[in-house]
Structure formats: C-alpha cells, structure tokens
JSON list of C-alpha atoms in Angstrom, two decimals:
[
{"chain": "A", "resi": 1, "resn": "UNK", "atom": "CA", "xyz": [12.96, -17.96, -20.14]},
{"chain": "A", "resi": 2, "resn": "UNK", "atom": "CA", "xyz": [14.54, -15.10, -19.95]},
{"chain": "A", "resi": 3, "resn": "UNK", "atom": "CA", "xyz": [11.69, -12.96, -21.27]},
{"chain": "A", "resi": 4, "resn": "UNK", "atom": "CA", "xyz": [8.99, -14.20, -18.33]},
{"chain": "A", "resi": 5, "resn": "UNK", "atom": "CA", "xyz": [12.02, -12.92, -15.74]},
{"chain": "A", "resi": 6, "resn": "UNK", "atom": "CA", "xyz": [9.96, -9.54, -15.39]},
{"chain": "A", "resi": 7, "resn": "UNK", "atom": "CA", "xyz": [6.69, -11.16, -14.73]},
{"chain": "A", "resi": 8, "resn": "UNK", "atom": "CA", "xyz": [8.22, -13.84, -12.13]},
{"chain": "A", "resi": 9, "resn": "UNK", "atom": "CA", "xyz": [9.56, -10.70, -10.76]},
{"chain": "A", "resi": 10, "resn": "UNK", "atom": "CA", "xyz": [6.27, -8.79, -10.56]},
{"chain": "A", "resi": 11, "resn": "UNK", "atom": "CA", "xyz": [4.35, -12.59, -9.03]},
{"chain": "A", "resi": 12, "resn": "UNK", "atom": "CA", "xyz": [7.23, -12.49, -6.16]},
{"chain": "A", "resi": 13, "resn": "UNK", "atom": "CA", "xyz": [7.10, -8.65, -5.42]},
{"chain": "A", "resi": 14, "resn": "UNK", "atom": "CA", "xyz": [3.05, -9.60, -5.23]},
{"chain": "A", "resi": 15, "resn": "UNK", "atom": "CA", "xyz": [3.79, -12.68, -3.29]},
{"chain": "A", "resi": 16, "resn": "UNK", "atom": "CA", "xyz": [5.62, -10.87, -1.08]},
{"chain": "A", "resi": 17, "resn": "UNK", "atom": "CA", "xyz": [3.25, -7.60, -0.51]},
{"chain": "A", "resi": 18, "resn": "UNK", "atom": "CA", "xyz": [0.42, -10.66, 0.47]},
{"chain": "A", "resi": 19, "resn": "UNK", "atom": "CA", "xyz": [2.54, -11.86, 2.87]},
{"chain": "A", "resi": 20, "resn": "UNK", "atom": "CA", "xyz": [3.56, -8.09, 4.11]},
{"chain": "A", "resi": 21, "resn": "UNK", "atom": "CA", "xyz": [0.26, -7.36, 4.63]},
{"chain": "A", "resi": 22, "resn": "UNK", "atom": "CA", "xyz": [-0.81, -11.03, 6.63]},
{"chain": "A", "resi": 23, "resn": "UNK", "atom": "CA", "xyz": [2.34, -10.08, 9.37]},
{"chain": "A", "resi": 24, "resn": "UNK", "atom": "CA", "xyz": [1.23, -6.59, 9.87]},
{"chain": "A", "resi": 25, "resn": "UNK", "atom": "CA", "xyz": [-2.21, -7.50, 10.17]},
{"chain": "A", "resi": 26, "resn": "UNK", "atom": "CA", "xyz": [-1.31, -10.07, 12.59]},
{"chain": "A", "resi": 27, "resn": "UNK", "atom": "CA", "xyz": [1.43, -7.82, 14.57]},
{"chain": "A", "resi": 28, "resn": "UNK", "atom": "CA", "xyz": [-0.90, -5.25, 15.14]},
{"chain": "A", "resi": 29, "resn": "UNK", "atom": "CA", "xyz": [-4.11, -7.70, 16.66]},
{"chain": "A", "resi": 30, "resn": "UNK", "atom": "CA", "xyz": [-1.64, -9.20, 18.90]},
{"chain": "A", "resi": 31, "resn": "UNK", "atom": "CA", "xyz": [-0.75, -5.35, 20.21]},
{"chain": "A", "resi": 32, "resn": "UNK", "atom": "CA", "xyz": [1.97, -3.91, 18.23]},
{"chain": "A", "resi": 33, "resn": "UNK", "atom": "CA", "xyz": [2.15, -0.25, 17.98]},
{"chain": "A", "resi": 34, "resn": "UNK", "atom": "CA", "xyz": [1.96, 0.34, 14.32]},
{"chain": "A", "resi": 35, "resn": "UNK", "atom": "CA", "xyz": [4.35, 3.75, 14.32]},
{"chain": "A", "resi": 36, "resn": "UNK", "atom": "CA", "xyz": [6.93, 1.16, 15.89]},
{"chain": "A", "resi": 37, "resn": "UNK", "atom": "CA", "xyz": [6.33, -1.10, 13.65]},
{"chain": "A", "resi": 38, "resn": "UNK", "atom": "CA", "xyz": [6.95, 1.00, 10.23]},
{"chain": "A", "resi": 39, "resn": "UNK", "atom": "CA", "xyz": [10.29, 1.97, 12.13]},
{"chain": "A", "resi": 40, "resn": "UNK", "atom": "CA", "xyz": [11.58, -1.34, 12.47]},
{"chain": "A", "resi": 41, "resn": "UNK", "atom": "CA", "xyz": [10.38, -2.05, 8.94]},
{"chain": "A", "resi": 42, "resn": "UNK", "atom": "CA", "xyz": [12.36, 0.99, 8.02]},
{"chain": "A", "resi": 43, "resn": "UNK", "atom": "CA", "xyz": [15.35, 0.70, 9.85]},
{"chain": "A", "resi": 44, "resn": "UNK", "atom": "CA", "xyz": [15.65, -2.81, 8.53]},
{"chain": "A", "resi": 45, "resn": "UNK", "atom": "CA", "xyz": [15.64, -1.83, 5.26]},
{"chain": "A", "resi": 46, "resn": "UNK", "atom": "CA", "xyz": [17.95, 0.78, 5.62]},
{"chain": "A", "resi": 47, "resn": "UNK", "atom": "CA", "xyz": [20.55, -1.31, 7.72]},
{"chain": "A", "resi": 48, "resn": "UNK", "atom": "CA", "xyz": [19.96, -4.03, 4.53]},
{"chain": "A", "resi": 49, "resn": "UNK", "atom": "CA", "xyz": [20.43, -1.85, 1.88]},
{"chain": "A", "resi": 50, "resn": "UNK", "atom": "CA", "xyz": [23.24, 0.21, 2.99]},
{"chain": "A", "resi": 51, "resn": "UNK", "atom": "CA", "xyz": [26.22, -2.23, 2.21]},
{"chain": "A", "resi": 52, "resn": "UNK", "atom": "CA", "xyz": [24.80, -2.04, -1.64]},
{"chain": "A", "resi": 53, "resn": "UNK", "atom": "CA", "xyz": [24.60, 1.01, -1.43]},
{"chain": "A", "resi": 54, "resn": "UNK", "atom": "CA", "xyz": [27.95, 1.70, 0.14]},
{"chain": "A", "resi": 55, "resn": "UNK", "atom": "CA", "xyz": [30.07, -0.49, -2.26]},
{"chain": "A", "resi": 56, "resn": "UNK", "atom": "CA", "xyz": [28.44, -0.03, -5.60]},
{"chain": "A", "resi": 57, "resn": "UNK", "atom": "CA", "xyz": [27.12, 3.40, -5.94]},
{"chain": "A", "resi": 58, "resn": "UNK", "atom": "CA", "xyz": [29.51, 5.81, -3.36]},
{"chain": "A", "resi": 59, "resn": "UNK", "atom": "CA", "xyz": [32.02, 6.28, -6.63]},
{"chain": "A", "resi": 60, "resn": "UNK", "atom": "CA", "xyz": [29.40, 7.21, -9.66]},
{"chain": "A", "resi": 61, "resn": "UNK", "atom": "CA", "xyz": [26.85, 9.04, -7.31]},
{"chain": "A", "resi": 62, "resn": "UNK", "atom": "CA", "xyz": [27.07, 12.31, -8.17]},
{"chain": "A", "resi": 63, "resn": "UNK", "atom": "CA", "xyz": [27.15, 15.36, -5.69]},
{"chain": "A", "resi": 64, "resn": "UNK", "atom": "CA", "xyz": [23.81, 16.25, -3.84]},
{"chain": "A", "resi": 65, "resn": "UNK", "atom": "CA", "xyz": [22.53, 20.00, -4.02]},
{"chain": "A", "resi": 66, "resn": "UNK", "atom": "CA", "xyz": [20.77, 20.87, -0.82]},
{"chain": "A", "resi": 67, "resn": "UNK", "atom": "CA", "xyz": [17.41, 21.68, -2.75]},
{"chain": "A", "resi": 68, "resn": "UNK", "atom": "CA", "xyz": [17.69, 17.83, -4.63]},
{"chain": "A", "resi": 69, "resn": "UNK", "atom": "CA", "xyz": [18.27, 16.49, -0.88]},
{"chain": "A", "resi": 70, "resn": "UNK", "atom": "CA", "xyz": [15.19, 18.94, 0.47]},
{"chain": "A", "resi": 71, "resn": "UNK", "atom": "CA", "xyz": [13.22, 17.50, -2.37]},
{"chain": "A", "resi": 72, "resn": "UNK", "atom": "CA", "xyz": [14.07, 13.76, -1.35]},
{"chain": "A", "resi": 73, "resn": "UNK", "atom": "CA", "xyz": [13.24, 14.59, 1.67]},
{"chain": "A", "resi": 74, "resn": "UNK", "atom": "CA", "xyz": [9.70, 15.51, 1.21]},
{"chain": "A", "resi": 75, "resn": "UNK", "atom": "CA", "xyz": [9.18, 12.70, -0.85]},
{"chain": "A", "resi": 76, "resn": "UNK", "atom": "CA", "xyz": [10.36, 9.73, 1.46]},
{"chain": "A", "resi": 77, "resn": "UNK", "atom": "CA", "xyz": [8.40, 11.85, 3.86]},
{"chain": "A", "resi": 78, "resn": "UNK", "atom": "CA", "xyz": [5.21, 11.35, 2.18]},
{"chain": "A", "resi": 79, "resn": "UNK", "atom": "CA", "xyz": [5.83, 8.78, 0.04]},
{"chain": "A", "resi": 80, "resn": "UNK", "atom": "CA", "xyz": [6.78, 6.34, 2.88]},
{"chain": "A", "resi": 81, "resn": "UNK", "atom": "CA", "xyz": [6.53, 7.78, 6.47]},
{"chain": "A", "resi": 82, "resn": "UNK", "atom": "CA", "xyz": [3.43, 9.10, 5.90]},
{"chain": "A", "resi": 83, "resn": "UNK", "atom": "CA", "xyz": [1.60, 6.04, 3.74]},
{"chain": "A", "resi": 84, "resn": "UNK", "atom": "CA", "xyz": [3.20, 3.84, 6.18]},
{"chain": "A", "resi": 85, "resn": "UNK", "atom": "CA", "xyz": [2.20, 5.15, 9.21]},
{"chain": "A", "resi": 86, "resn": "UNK", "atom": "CA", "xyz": [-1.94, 5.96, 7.55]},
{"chain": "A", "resi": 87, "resn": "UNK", "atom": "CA", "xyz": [-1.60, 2.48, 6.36]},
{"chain": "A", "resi": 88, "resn": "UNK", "atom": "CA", "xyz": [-0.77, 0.59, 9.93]},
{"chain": "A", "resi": 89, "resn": "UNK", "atom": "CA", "xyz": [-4.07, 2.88, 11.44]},
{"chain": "A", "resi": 90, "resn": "UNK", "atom": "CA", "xyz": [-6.06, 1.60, 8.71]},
{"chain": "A", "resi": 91, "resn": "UNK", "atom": "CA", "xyz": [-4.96, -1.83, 8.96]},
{"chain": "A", "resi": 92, "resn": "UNK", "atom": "CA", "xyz": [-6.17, -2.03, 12.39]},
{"chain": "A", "resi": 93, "resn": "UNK", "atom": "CA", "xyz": [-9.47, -1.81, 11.57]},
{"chain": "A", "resi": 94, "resn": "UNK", "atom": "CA", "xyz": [-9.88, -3.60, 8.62]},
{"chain": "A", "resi": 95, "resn": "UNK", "atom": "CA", "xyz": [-8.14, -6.79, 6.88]},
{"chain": "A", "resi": 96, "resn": "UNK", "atom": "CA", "xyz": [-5.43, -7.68, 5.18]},
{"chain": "A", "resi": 97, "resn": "UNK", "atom": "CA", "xyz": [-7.48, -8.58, 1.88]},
{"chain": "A", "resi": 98, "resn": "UNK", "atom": "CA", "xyz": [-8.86, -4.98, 2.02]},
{"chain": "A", "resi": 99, "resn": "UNK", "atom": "CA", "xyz": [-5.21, -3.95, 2.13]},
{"chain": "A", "resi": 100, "resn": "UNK", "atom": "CA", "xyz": [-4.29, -5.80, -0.60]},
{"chain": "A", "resi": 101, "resn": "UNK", "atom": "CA", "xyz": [-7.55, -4.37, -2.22]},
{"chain": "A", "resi": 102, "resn": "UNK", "atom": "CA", "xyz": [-6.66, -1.01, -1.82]},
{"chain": "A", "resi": 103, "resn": "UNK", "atom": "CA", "xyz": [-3.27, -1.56, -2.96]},
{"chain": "A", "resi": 104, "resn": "UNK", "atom": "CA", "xyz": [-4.55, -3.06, -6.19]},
{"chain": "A", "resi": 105, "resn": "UNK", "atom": "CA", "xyz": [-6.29, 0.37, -6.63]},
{"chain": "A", "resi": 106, "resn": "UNK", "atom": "CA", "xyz": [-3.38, 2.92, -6.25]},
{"chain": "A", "resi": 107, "resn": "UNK", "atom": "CA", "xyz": [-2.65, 2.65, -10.12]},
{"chain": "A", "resi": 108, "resn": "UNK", "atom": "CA", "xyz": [-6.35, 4.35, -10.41]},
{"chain": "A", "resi": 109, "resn": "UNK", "atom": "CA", "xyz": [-5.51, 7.02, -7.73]},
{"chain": "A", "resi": 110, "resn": "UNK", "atom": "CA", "xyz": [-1.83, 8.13, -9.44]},
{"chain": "A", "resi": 111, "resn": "UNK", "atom": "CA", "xyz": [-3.78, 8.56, -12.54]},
{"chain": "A", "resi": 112, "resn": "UNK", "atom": "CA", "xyz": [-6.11, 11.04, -10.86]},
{"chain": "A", "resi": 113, "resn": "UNK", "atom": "CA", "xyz": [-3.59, 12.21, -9.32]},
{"chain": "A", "resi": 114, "resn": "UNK", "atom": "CA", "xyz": [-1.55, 12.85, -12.63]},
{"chain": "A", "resi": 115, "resn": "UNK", "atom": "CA", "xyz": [-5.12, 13.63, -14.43]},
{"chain": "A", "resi": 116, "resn": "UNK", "atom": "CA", "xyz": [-5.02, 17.09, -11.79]},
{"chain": "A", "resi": 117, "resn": "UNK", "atom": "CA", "xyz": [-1.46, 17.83, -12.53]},
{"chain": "A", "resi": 118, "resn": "UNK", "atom": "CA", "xyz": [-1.99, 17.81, -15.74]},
{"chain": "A", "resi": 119, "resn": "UNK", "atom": "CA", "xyz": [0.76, 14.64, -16.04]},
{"chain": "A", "resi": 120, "resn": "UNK", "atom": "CA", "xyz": [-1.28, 12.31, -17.62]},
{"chain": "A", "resi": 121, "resn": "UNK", "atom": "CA", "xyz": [-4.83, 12.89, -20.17]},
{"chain": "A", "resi": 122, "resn": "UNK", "atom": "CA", "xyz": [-7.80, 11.14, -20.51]},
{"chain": "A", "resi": 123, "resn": "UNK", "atom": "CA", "xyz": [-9.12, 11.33, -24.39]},
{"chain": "A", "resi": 124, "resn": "UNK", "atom": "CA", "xyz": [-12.56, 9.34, -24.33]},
{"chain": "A", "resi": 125, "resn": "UNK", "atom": "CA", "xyz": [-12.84, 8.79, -27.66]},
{"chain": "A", "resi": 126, "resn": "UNK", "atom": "CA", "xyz": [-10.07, 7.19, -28.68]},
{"chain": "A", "resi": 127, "resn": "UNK", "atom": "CA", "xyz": [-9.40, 3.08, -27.81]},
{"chain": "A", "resi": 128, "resn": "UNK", "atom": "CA", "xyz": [-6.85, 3.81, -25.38]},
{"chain": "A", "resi": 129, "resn": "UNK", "atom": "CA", "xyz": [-8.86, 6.20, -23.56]},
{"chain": "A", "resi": 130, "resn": "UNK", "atom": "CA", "xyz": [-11.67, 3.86, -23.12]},
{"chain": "A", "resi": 131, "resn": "UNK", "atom": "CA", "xyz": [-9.22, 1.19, -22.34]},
{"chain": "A", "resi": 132, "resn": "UNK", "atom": "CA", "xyz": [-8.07, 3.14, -19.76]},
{"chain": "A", "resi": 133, "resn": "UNK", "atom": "CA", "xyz": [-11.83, 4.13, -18.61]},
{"chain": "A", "resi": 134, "resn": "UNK", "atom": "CA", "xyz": [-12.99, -0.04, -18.21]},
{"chain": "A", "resi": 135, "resn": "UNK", "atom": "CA", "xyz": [-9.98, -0.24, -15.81]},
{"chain": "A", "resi": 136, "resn": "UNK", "atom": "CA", "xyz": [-10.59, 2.44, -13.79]},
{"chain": "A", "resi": 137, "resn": "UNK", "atom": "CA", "xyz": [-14.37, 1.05, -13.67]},
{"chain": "A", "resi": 138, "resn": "UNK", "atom": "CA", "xyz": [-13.35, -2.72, -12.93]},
{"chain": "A", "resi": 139, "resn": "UNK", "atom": "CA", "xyz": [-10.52, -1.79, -10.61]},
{"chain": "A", "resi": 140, "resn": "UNK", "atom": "CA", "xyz": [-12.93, 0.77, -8.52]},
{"chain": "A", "resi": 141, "resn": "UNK", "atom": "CA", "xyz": [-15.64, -1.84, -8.64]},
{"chain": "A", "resi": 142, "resn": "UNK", "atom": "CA", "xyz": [-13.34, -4.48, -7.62]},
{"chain": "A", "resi": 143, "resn": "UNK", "atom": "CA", "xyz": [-12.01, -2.83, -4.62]},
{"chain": "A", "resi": 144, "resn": "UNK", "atom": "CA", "xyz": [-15.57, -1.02, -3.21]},
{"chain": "A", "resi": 145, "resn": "UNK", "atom": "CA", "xyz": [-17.10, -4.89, -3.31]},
{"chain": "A", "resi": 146, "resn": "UNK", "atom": "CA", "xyz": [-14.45, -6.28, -1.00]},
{"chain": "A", "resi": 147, "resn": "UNK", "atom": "CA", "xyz": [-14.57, -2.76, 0.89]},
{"chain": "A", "resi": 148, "resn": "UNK", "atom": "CA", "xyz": [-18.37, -2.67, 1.41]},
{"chain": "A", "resi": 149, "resn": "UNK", "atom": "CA", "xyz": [-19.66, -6.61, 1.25]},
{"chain": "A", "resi": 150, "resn": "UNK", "atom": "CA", "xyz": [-18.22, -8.77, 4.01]},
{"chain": "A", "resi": 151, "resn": "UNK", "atom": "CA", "xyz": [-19.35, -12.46, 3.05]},
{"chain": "A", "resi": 152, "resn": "UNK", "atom": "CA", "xyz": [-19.56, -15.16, 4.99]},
{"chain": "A", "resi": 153, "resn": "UNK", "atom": "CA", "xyz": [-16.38, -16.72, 7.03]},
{"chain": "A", "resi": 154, "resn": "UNK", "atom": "CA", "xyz": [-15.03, -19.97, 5.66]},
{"chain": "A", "resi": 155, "resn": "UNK", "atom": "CA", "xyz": [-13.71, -22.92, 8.28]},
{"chain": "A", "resi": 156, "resn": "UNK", "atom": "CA", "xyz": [-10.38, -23.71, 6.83]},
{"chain": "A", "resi": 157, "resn": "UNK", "atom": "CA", "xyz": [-8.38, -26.83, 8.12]},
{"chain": "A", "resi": 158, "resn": "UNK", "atom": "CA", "xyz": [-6.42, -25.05, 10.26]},
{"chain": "A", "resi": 159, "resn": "UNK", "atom": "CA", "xyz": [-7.71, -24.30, 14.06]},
{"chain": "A", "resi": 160, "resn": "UNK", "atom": "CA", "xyz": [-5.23, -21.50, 15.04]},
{"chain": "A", "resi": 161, "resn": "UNK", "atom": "CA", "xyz": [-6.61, -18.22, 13.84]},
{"chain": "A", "resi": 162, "resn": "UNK", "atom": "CA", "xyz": [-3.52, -15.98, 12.96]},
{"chain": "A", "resi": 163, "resn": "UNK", "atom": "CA", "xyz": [-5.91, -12.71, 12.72]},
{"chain": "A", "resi": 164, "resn": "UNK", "atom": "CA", "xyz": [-8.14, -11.92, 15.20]},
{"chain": "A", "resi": 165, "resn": "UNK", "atom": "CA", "xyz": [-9.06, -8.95, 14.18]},
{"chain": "A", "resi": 166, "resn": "UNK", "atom": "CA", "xyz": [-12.99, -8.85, 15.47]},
{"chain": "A", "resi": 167, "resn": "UNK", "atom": "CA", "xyz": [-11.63, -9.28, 19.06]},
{"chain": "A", "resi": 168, "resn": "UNK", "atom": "CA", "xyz": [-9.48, -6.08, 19.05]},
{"chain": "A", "resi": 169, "resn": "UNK", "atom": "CA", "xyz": [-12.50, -4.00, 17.76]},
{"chain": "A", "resi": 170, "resn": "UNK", "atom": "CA", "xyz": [-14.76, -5.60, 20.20]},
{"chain": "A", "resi": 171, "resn": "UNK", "atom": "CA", "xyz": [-12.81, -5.32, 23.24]},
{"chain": "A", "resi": 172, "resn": "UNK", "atom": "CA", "xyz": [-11.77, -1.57, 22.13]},
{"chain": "A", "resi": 173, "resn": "UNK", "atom": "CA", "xyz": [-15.88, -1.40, 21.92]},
{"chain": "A", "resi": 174, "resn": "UNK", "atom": "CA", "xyz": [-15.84, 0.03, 18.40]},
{"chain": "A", "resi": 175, "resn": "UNK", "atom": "CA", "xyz": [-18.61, -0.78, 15.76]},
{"chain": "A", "resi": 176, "resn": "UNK", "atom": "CA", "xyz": [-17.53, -3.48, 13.51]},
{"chain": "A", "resi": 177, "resn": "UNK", "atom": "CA", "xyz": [-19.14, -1.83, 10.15]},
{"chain": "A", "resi": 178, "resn": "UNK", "atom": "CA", "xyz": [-18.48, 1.38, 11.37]},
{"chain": "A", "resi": 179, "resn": "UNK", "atom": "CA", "xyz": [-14.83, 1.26, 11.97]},
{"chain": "A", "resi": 180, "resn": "UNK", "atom": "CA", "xyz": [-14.70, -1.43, 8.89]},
{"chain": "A", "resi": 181, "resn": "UNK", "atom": "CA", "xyz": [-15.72, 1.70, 6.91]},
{"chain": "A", "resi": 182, "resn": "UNK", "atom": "CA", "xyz": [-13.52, 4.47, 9.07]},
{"chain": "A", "resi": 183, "resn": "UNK", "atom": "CA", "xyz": [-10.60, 1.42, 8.03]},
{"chain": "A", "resi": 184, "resn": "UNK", "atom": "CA", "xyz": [-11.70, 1.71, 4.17]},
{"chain": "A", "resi": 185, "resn": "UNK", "atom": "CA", "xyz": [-10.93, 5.74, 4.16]},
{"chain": "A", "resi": 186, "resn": "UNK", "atom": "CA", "xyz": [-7.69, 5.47, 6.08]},
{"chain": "A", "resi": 187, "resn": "UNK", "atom": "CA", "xyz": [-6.52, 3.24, 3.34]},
{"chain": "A", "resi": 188, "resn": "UNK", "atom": "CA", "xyz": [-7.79, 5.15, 1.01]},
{"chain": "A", "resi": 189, "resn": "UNK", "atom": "CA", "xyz": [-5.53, 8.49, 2.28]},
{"chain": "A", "resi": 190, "resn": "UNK", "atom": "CA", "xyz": [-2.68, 6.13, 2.57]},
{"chain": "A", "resi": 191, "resn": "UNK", "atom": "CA", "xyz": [-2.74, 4.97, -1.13]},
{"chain": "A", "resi": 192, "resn": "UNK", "atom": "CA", "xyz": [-3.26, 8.41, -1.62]},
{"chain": "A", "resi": 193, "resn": "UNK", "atom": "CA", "xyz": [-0.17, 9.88, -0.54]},
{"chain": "A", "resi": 194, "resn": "UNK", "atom": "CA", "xyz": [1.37, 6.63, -1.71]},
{"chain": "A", "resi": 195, "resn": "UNK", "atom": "CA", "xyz": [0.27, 7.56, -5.52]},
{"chain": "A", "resi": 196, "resn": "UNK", "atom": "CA", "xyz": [1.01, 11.56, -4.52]},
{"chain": "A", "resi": 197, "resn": "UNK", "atom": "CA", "xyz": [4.67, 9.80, -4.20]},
{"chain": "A", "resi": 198, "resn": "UNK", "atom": "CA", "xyz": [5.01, 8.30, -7.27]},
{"chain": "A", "resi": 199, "resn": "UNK", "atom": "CA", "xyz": [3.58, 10.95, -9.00]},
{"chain": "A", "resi": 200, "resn": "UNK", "atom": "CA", "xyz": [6.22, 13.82, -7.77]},
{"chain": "A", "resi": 201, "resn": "UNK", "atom": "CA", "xyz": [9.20, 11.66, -8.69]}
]
C-alpha cells in the first residue's frame, strides 16, 4: 500500500485542481473580480501555511541573502501572481474543462521552455526522444480539440446550472467563438509563465 501513496497523492492533488477550477469558474459568472479572487486564494494560503511554517522550519532555515530573497521574489511574482491573475481573465471566457485542458499541457510548455534554455534536449533518434515527441503530439492534440471543437451540451439530472458562462459573454455582448478563442490564448500565457516558473527554480 504504501507504494500507490504517491499516485493517491497525485489523483487527490488532480481531484482537487478539478474542483479548483469548477469554483473559480463559477465565482467569476456570478461577478467576482478575479484579481480579488487570487488574493483571497493567496492570503488563505498564506494565513494556512504559516503556523507550519512557523513551528517546524524557523530553527533549520538558514539565513536569507538579499539577492536569494530578490530572486524569490521574482519567481512567486511570475510564477503565481502573474499565472494567477492571466489565468482568472482567461477563465472568464472560456470553461473550466479548457482550464483543466490547458493545465494538462504545461508539462509540454516547460519543456519548450527548458528546450530554449538549453535545460532540457530533444535527441530524435533515440527511443526516449521519440517517446518524448508522441507526448508532446498527443498532449497538443488533446488540448487544441477541446480548445477549438465545442460539442454538443448534454442534459444532466440536475436542473441548477452552476456555470453560466454563455450569459456573461452575451450580456457583456462579446462573440462566443471569438472570445472562446481570445480565452484559449490567455490560458495559454498563463501556463506559460506558470512553466517559465518551474523552469527558473
């Protein structure tokens, strides 16, 4: 058992981002301002992991140079306020399965990402290379065909409709495809500078 604890871990953390992304969605068709929102989000977090913080780690952290604290800076900064703050603007114009989507897709991006900086290499002919390739396709592929094609709308049981997302966009008079698409490159920036994050640590 205790060998599937990392996977249970990674199915909850998923589990988790799903429902993330349903709440937002919902918080910001029922007129939440999304910069307000990612400072709640934040504040709670902070508030809820400062005790931990406080009581295990004040003793063995070691002393912070002002250029490690500048550099910590600049990563929260566009790591999280920035990707945050993109993400909640793209949000509003698209859905919370297109979030998820583009989620799925920010292992792709870092690798770019480290592909430019010269992190990370790409060698085509070998089997991890082209393992690597079919993932990239499949993920990409995955992610443009809930971006692009919008199926039809399925009548579950339930009669309350927790995301009403076409009647922000149609009282705001915006073009459904158009800002579905505007929605799809807002996400993309914000996975961007999500993966820019993870690639700088």
């Amino acid at each position: 058992m205790k060998g599937n604890n990392p996977y249970l871990v990674v199915i909850a953390i998923q589990a988790i981002y799903a429902a993330m992304f349903l709440l937002s969605k919902a918080a910001f068709d029922h007129g939440m301002n999304n910069f307000i929102f990612v400072f709640y989000r934040q504040a709670i977090a902070t508030i809820f992991l400062t005790p931990f913080t406080f009581f295990f780690e004040w003793k063995t952290a070691p002393p912070m140079p002002f250029w490690t604290f500048c550099k910590i800076f600049f990563l929260s900064f566009f790591g999280i306020t920035l990707s945050l703050d993109i993400y909640g603007i793209g949000l509003i114009y698209t859905s919370a399965t297109l979030a998820a989507a583009t989620t799925n897709c920010l292992p792709v991006i870092t690798f770019f990402l480290a592909l430019l900086l010269r992190i990370e290499s790409l060698k085509i002919k070998t089997s991890s290379g082209i393992a690597k390739l079919i993932g990239i396709v499949a993920c990409l592929a995955g992610a443009a065909t809930l971006a692009f094609y919008k199926g039809p709308s399925f009548k579950l049981f339930s009669h309350f409709h927790l995301l009403d997302s076409h009647k922000s966009l149609q009282h705001q008079g915006y073009s459904q495809s158009g800002a579905w698409i505007k929605g799809c490159f807002i996400m993309l920036l914000s996975n961007t500078f999500f993966g820019l994050w993870l690639v700088l640590q």
